XYZ file of C-alpha atoms in Angstrom:
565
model
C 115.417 139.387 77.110
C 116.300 143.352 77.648
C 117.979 143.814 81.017
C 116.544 145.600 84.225
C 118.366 147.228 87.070
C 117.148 145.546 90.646
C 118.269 144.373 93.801
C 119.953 140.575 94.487
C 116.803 140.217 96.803
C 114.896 140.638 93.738
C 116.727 138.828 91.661
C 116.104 135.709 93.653
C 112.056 136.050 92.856
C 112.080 136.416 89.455
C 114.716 133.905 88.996
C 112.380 131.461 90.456
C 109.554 132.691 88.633
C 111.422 131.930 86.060
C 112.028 128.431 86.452
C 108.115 128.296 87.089
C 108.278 128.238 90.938
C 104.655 128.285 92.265
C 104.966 127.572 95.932
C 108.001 128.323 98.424
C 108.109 126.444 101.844
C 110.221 128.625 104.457
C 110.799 130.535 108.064
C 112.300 133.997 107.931
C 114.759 135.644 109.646
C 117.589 138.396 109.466
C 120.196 136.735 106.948
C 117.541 135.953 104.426
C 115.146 138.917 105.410
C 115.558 141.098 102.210
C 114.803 137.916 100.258
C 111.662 137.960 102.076
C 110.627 141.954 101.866
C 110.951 141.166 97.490
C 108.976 138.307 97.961
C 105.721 140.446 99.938
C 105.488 142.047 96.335
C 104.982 138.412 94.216
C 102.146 137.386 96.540
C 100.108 137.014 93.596
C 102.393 135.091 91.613
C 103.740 132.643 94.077
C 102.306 130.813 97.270
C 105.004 131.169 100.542
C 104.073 128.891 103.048
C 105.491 129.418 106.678
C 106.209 126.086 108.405
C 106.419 126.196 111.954
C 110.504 124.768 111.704
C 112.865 125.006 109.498
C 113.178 120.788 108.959
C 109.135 121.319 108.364
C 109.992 123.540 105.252
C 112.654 121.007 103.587
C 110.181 117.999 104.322
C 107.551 119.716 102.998
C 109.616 120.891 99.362
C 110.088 117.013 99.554
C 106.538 115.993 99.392
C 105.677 118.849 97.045
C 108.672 117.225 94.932
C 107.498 113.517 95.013
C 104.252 114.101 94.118
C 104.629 116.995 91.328
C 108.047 115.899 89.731
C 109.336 119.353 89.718
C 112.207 120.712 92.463
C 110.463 121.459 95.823
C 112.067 125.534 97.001
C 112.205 126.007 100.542
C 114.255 129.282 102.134
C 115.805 129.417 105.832
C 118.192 132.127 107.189
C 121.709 131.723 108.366
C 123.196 129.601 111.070
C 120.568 127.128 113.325
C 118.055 127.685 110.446
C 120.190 126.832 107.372
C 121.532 123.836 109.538
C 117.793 123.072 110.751
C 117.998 122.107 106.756
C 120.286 119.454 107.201
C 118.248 116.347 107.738
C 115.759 117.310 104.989
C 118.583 117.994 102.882
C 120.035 114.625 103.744
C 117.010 112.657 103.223
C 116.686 114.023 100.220
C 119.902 113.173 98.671
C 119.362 109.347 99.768
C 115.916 109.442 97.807
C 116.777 111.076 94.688
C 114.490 114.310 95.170
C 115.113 117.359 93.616
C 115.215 120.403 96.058
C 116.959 123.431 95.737
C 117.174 125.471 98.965
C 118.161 128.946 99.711
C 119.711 130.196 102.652
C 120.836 133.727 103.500
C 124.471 133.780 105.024
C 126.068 136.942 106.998
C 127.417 139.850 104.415
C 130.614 138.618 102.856
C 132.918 141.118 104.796
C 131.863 139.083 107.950
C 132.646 135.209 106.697
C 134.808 133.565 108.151
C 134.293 135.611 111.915
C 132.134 133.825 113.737
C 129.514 136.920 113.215
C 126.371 136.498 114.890
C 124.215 133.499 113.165
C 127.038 132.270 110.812
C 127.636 128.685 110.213
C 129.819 127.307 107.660
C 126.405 125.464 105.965
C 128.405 125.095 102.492
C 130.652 122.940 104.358
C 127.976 121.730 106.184
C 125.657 120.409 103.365
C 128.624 119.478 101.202
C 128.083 116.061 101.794
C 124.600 115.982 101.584
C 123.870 117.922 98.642
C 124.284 116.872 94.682
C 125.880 120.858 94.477
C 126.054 123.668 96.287
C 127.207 126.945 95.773
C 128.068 130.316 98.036
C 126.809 133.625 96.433
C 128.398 136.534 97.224
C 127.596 139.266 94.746
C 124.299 140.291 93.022
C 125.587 139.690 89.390
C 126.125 135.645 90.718
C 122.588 135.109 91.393
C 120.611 134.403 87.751
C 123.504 131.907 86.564
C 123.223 130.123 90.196
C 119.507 129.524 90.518
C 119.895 128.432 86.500
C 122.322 126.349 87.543
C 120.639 124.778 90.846
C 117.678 124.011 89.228
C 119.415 122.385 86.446
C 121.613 120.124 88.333
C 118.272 119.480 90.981
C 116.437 117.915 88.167
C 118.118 116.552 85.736
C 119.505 112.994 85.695
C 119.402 111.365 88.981
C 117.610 114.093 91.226
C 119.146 116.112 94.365
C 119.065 118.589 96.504
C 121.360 121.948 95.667
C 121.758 124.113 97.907
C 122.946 128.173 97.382
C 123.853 130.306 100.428
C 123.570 134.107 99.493
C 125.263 136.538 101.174
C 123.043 139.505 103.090
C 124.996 141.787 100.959
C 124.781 140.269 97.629
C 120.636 140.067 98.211
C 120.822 144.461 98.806
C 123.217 145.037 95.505
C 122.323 146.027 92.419
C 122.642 143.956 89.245
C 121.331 144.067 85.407
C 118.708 141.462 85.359
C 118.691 138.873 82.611
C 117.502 135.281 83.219
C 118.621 132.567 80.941
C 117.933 128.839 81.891
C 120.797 126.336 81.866
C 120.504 123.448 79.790
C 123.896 122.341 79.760
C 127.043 122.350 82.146
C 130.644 121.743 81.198
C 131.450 118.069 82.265
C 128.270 117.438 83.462
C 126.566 114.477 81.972
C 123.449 113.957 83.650
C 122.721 110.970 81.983
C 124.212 108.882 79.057
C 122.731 107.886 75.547
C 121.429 103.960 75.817
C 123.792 102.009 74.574
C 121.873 99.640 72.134
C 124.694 96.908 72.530
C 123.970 96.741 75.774
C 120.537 96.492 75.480
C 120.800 93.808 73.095
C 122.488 91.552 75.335
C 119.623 92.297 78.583
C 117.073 91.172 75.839
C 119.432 87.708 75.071
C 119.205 87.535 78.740
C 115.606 87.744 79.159
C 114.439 85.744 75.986
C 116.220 82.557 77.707
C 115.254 83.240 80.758
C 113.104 80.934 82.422
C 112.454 82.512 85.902
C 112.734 85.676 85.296
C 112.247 88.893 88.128
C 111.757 92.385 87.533
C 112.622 95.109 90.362
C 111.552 98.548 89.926
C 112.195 101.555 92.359
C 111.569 104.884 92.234
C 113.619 105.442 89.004
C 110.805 104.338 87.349
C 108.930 106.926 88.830
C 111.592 109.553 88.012
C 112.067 109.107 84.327
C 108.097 108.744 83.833
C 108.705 105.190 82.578
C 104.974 103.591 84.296
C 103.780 102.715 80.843
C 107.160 101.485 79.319
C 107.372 99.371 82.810
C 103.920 98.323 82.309
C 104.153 97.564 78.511
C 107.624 95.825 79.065
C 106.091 93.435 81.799
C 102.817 92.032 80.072
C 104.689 91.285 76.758
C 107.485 89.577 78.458
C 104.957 87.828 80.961
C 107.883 88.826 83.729
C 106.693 89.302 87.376
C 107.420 92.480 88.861
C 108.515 93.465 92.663
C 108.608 96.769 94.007
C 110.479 98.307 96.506
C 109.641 100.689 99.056
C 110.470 104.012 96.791
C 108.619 102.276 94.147
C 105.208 101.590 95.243
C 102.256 103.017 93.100
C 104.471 102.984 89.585
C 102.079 100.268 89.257
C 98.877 99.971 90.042
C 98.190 97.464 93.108
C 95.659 94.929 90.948
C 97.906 94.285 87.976
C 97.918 90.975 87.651
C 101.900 90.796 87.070
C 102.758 93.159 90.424
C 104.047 90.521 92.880
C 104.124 92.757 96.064
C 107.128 94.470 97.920
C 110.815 93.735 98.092
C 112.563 93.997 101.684
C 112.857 93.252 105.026
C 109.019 93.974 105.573
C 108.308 93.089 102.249
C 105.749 90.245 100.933
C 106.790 86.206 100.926
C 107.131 85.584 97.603
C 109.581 88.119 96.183
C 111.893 87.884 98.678
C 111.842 84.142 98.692
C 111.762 84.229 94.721
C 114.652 86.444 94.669
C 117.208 83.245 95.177
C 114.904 80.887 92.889
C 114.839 83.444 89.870
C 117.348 82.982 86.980
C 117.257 86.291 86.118
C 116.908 89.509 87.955
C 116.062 92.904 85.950
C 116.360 96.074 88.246
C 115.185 99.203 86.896
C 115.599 102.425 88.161
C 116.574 100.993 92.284
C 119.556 100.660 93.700
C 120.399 96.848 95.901
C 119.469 98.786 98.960
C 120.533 96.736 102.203
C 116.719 96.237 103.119
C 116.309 95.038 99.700
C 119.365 92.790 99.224
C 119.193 91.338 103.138
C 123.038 89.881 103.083
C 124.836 90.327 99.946
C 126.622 87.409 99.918
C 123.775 84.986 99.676
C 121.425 87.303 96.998
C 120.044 86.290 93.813
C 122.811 83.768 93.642
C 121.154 81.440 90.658
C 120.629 84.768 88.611
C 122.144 86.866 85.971
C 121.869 90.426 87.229
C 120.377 93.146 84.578
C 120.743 96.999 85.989
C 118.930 99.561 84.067
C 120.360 102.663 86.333
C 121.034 106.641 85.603
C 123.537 106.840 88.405
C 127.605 104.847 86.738
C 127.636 105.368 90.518
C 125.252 102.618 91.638
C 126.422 99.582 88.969
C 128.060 97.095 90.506
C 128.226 99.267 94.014
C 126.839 96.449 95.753
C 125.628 94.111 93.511
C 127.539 92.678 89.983
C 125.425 93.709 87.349
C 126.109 91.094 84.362
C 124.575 93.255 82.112
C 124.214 96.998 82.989
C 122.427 99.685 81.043
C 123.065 102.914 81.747
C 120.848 105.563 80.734
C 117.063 106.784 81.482
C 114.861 104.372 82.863
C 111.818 105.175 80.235
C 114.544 104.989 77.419
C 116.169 101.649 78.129
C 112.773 100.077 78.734
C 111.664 101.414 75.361
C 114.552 99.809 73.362
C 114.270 96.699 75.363
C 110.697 96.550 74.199
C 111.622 96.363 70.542
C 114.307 93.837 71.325
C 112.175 91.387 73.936
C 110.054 88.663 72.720
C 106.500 87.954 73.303
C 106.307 85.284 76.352
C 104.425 84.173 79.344
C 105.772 82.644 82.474
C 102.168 81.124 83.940
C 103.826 78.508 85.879
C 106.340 80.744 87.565
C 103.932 83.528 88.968
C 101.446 81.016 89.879
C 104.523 79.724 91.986
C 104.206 83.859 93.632
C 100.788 83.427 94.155
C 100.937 80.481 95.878
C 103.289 82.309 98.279
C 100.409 84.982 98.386
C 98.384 82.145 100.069
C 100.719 80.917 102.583
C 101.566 84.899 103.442
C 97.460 85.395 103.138
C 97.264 82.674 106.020
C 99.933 83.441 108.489
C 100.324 87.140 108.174
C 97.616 89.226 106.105
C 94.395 87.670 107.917
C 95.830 88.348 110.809
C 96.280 91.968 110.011
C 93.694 93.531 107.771
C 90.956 91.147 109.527
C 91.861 90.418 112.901
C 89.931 88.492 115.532
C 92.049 89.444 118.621
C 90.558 92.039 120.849
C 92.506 94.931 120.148
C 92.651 96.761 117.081
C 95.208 96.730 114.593
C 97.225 99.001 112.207
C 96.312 96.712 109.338
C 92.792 96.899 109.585
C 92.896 101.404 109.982
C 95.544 100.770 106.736
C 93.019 98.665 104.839
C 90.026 100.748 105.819
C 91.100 104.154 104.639
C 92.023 102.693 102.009
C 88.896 101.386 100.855
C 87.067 104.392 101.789
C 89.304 106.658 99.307
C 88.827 103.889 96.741
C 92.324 103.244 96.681
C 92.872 106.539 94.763
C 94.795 108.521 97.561
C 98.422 110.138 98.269
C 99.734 107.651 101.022
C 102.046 109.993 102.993
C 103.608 107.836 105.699
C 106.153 108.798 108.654
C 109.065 106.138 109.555
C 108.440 102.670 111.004
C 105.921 100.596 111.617
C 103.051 102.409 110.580
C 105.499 103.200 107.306
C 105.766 99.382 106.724
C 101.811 98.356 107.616
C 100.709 101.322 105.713
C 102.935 100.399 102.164
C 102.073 96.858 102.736
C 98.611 97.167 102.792
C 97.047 100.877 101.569
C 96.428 100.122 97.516
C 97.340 102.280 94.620
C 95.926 103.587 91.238
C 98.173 105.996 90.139
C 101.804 106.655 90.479
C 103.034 109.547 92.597
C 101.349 108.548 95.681
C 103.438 107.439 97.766
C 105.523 109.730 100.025
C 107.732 108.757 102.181
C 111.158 108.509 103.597
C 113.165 105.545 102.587
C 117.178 105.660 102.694
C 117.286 108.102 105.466
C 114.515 106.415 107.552
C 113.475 110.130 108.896
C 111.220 110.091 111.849
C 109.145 113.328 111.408
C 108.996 113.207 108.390
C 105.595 112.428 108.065
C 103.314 115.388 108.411
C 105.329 118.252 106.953
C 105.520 115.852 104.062
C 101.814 115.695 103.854
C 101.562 119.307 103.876
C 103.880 119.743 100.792
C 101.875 116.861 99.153
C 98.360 118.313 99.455
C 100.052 121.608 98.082
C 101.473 120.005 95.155
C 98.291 117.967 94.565
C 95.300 120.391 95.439
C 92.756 118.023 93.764
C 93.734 115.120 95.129
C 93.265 113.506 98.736
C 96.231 113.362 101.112
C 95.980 110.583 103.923
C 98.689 110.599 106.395
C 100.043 107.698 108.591
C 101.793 108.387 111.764
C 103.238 107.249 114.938
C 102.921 108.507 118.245
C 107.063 108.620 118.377
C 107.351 110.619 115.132
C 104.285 112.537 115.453
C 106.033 114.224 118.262
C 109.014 115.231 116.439
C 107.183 117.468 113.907
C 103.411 118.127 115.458
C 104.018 121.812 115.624
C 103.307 121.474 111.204
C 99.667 121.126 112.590
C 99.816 124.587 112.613
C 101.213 125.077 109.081
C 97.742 122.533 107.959
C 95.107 124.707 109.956
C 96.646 128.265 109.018
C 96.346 127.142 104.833
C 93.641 125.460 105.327
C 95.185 121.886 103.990
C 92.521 119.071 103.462
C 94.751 116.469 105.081
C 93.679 113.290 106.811
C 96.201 112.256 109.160
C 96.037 108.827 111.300
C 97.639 108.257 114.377
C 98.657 104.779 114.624
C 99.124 104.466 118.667
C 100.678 101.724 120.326
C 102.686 103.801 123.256
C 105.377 103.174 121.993
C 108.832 103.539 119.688
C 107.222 100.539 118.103
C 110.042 99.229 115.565
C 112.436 99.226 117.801
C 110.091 97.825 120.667
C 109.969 95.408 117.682
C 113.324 94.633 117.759
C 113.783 94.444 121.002
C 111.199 92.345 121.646
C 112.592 89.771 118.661
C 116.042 90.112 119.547
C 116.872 91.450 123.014
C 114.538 88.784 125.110
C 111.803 91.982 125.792
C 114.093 94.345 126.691
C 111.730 96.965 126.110
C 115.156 100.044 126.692
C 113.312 103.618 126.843
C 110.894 102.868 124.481
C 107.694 103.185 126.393
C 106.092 106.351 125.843
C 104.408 108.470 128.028
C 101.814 110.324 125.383
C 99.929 113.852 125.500
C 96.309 113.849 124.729
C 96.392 113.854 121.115
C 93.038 115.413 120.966
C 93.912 118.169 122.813
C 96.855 119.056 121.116
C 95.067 118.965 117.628
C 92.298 120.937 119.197
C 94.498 123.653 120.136
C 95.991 124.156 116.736
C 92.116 124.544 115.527
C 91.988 120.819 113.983
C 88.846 118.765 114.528
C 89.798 114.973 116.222
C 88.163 112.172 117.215
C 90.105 108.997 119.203
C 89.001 105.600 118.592
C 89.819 102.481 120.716
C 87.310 99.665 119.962
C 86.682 98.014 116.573
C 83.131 98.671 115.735
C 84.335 102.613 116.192
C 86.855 102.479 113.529
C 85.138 102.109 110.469
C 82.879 105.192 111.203
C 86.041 107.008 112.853
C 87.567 106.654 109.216
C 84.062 107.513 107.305
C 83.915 110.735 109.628
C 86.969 111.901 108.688
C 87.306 111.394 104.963
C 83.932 112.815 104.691
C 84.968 116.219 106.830
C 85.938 119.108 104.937
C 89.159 120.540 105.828
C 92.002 118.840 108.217
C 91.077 116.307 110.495
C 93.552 114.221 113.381
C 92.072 110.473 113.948
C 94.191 108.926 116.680
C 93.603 105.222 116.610
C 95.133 102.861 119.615
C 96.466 99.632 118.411
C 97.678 96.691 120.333
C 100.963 97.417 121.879
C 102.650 94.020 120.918
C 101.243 94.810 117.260
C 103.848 93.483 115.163
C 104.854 93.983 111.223
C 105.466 90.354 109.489
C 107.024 89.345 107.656
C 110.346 90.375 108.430
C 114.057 89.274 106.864
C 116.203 89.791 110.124
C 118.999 92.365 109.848
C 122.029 90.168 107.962
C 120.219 87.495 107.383
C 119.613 86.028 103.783
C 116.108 86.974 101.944
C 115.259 83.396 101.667
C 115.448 83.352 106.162
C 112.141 85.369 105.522
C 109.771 84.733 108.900
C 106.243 84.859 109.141
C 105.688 84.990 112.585
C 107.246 85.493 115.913
């Protein structure tokens, strides 16, 4: 590529253009600012989106990320708006999404002095971030975004992070762009070691009771039709966990339902009955696991895991395969027998029944008076014909809404999982619906985190974003009115909210609402808004004392699953 003399600032653009950046979620300000005056001459090559918060731009690059597979870019200037990053950036790193983020720092001459708007966000995100880098000359900028987007999305995914100086963005350089394919003791993921692989498949031949458990890693490497392919000729039952949902579809006969504390009866309770236990691409989260000591204690434990970091972190893997999801499951396909296990998933379904009974009924078709979040979950679901991008916000409209709203296609699920990031919800959305223009976008949130980020309703009504959001309200913190409820004799501690109008509030960002509070509203509520064109707020109030069952209390084992208060 011949070389061309321009500006840092401009640098930055093309660099990105480069890596086949389309959209850019962000807030200006002075650090950053010549960043943005190159940018006002690329409107036709790339979309900028200004979010009404910094946290709403780094949420957003997540749900962009989740549902396209490519690095969500999001820019924020020095001091409070680099560290308005920080939670986004956090969550992120939990989750496995790639990000890379760009923040503009003082000039270099003034690091270090407490200048006006400087934080020390390097240090800051260190922890957080999978790398991160501090840019202080022009000539630095081509091999750093190379590098950031490199490290973002390859392997396990992160967030990177680069902090430019104001100075380095106004120098001069030579322009030349290469992209980085390899980094000097960087191994982003190893070769598949086919010994290895030939002792999982030993495993799972014998195997009598056998358990799958995917997580998002599946969804990572693209490995939904190895994971499907692997599954029907092994006859294995698969569980999913919350990061996993929609790698396979809903209706496959061999998906058993979710791992986890909210998760469904069967795998949870199978988890200790199973003589085997193949986990692909998730890593023993707590919720998962419930207490350590007591899981999967009859089974040999395969890991097929990216990350040397996460085998035998929490749980012994006898077997672990390290390597790309989509890879291992392709050499254990050659290596598996053909099987079926009829008698052990009927023993799942029949869990389905009891959990059917006691819990589901109860939910998706209530007879109490007051509404539920089940029945709005199963609803929208059926109106988008189960073909929609679930984008949920954190607790129990999270839980309801993965436990119930059905899936087609992978990539459509968004949602916060190791972080547990209230707010998270509708800035998500946004970066969802922009990553997936053709597709629809329903949004679940509560009246607690809808509060934390509703100023994004902005960011919907100025693009013009088709999304369908659903306000699940109970007047309350509702998990942890939950908890306390369950475990603190109804000591409901500053949980009680004391809500806006809803209505109003959309309204005044220029989004049509509607509120519905009796049953036979909700069905047309739903129909009316799916069928609007353009953004739309439906603020549904549920039972306060609406609780999500089952639940594996917090250190108990998997198998102390309850079904009911």
């Amino acid at each position: 590529m011949a070389t061309k003399r321009i500006t840092g600032s401009q640098a930055v653009i093309l660099s990105l253009l480069e890596e086949g950046v389309d959209t850019i979620f962000g807030y200006p300000g002075g650090a950053i600012m010549p960043i943005y005056d190159a940018l006002y001459d690329f409107d036709k090559h790339v979309t900028h989106i200004l979010t009404r918060h910094e946290q709403g731009a780094v949420h957003a690059a997540e749900g962009y990320a989740k549902v396209t597979g490519k690095a969500g870019v999001c820019f924020a200037t020095s001091g409070p708006g680099a560290t308005n990053l920080i939670t986004g950036i956090a969550d992120a790193q939990i989750d496995s999404i790639p990000l890379v983020c760009i923040t503009g720092q003082v000039a270099s001459p003034l690091l270090g002095t407490d200048a006006f708007q400087e934080s020390d966000v390097v240090g800051i995100s260190m922890p957080v971030t999978k790398w991160n880098y501090q840019v202080t000359s022009a000539e630095e900028i081509p091999d750093a975004i190379a590098k950031a987007f490199y490290i973002a999305q390859s392997g396990r995914p992160g967030p990177v992070l680069l902090d430019i100086a104001k100075d380095a963005q106004f120098q001069e350089l030579d322009f030349e762009y290469k992209k980085c394919t390899k980094i000097r003791s960087y191994i982003p993921e190893f070769p598949v070691d086919p010994f290895k692989v030939k002792e999982a498949a030993d495993l799972i031949n014998a195997a009598k009771k056998p358990l799958l458990l995917f997580g998002q890693g599946v969804i990572i490497a693209n490995a939904e039709d190895e994971l499907k392919a692997f599954i029907e000729k092994t006859g294995i039952p698969a569980a999913w966990t919350l990061l996993g949902l929609s790698a396979l579809p809903t209706d496959h006969p061999l998906n058993v339902g979710m791992l986890g504390m909210h998760g469904n009866y069967g795998p949870n309770i199978k988890t200790n009955e199973a003589d085997l236990i193949i986990a692909v691409g998730m890593r023993f989260d707590d919720r998962v696991t419930g207490k350590v000591s007591t899981y999967a204690k009859n089974a040999k434990i395969i890991h097929l895991e990216v990350d040397p970091a996460e085998i035998n972190k929490i749980v012994k893997a006898d077997v672990p395969v390290l390597g790309n999801a989509r890879n291992s499951l392709a050499m254990l396909m050659e290596n598996v027998q053909q099987n079926k296990h009829d008698a052990w998933v009927q023993e799942f379904r029949d869990c389905d029944k009891i959990e059917y009974e006691k819990v589901i009924q109860k939910d998706i078709f209530p007879e109490k008076q007051g509404l539920t979040m089940g029945e709005a979950v199963r609803i929208a679901s059926e109106k988008t014909n189960h073909e929609a991008i679930l984008v949920t916000d954190v607790g129990q409209q999270q839980m309801i809404a993965s436990r119930y709203f059905k899936f087609k296609h992978s990539k459509s699920n968004v949602t916060s999982g190791g972080l547990g990031t209230m707010g998270y919800g509708i800035p998500a959305a946004v970066g969802a619906q922009l990553g997936a223009k053709d597709r629809k976008v329903v949004t679940f949130v509560g009246d607690g985190g809808f509060q934390m980020t509703l100023q994004e309703l902005g960011t919907i009504v100025q693009n013009k974003l088709p999304v369908k959001i659903i306000l699940l309200n109970n007047n309350f913190l509702g998990m942890v009115r939950q908890w306390q409820q369950l475990f603190f004799e109804k000591r409901y501690s500053f949980t009680e909210l004391t809500n806006p109008d809803f209505i109003m509030i959309a309204n005044g960002f220029g989004m049509p609402a509607h509120k519905v509070t009796k049953r036979e509203e909700l069905e047309a509520g739903i129909q009316k808004m799916m069928e609007h064109d353009g953004p739309y707020l439906l603020e549904v109030v549920v039972e306060k004392e609406d609780n999500v069952f089952p639940m594996v209390p917090a250190g108990a084992s998997v198998s102390d699953i309850i079904l009911e208060a």
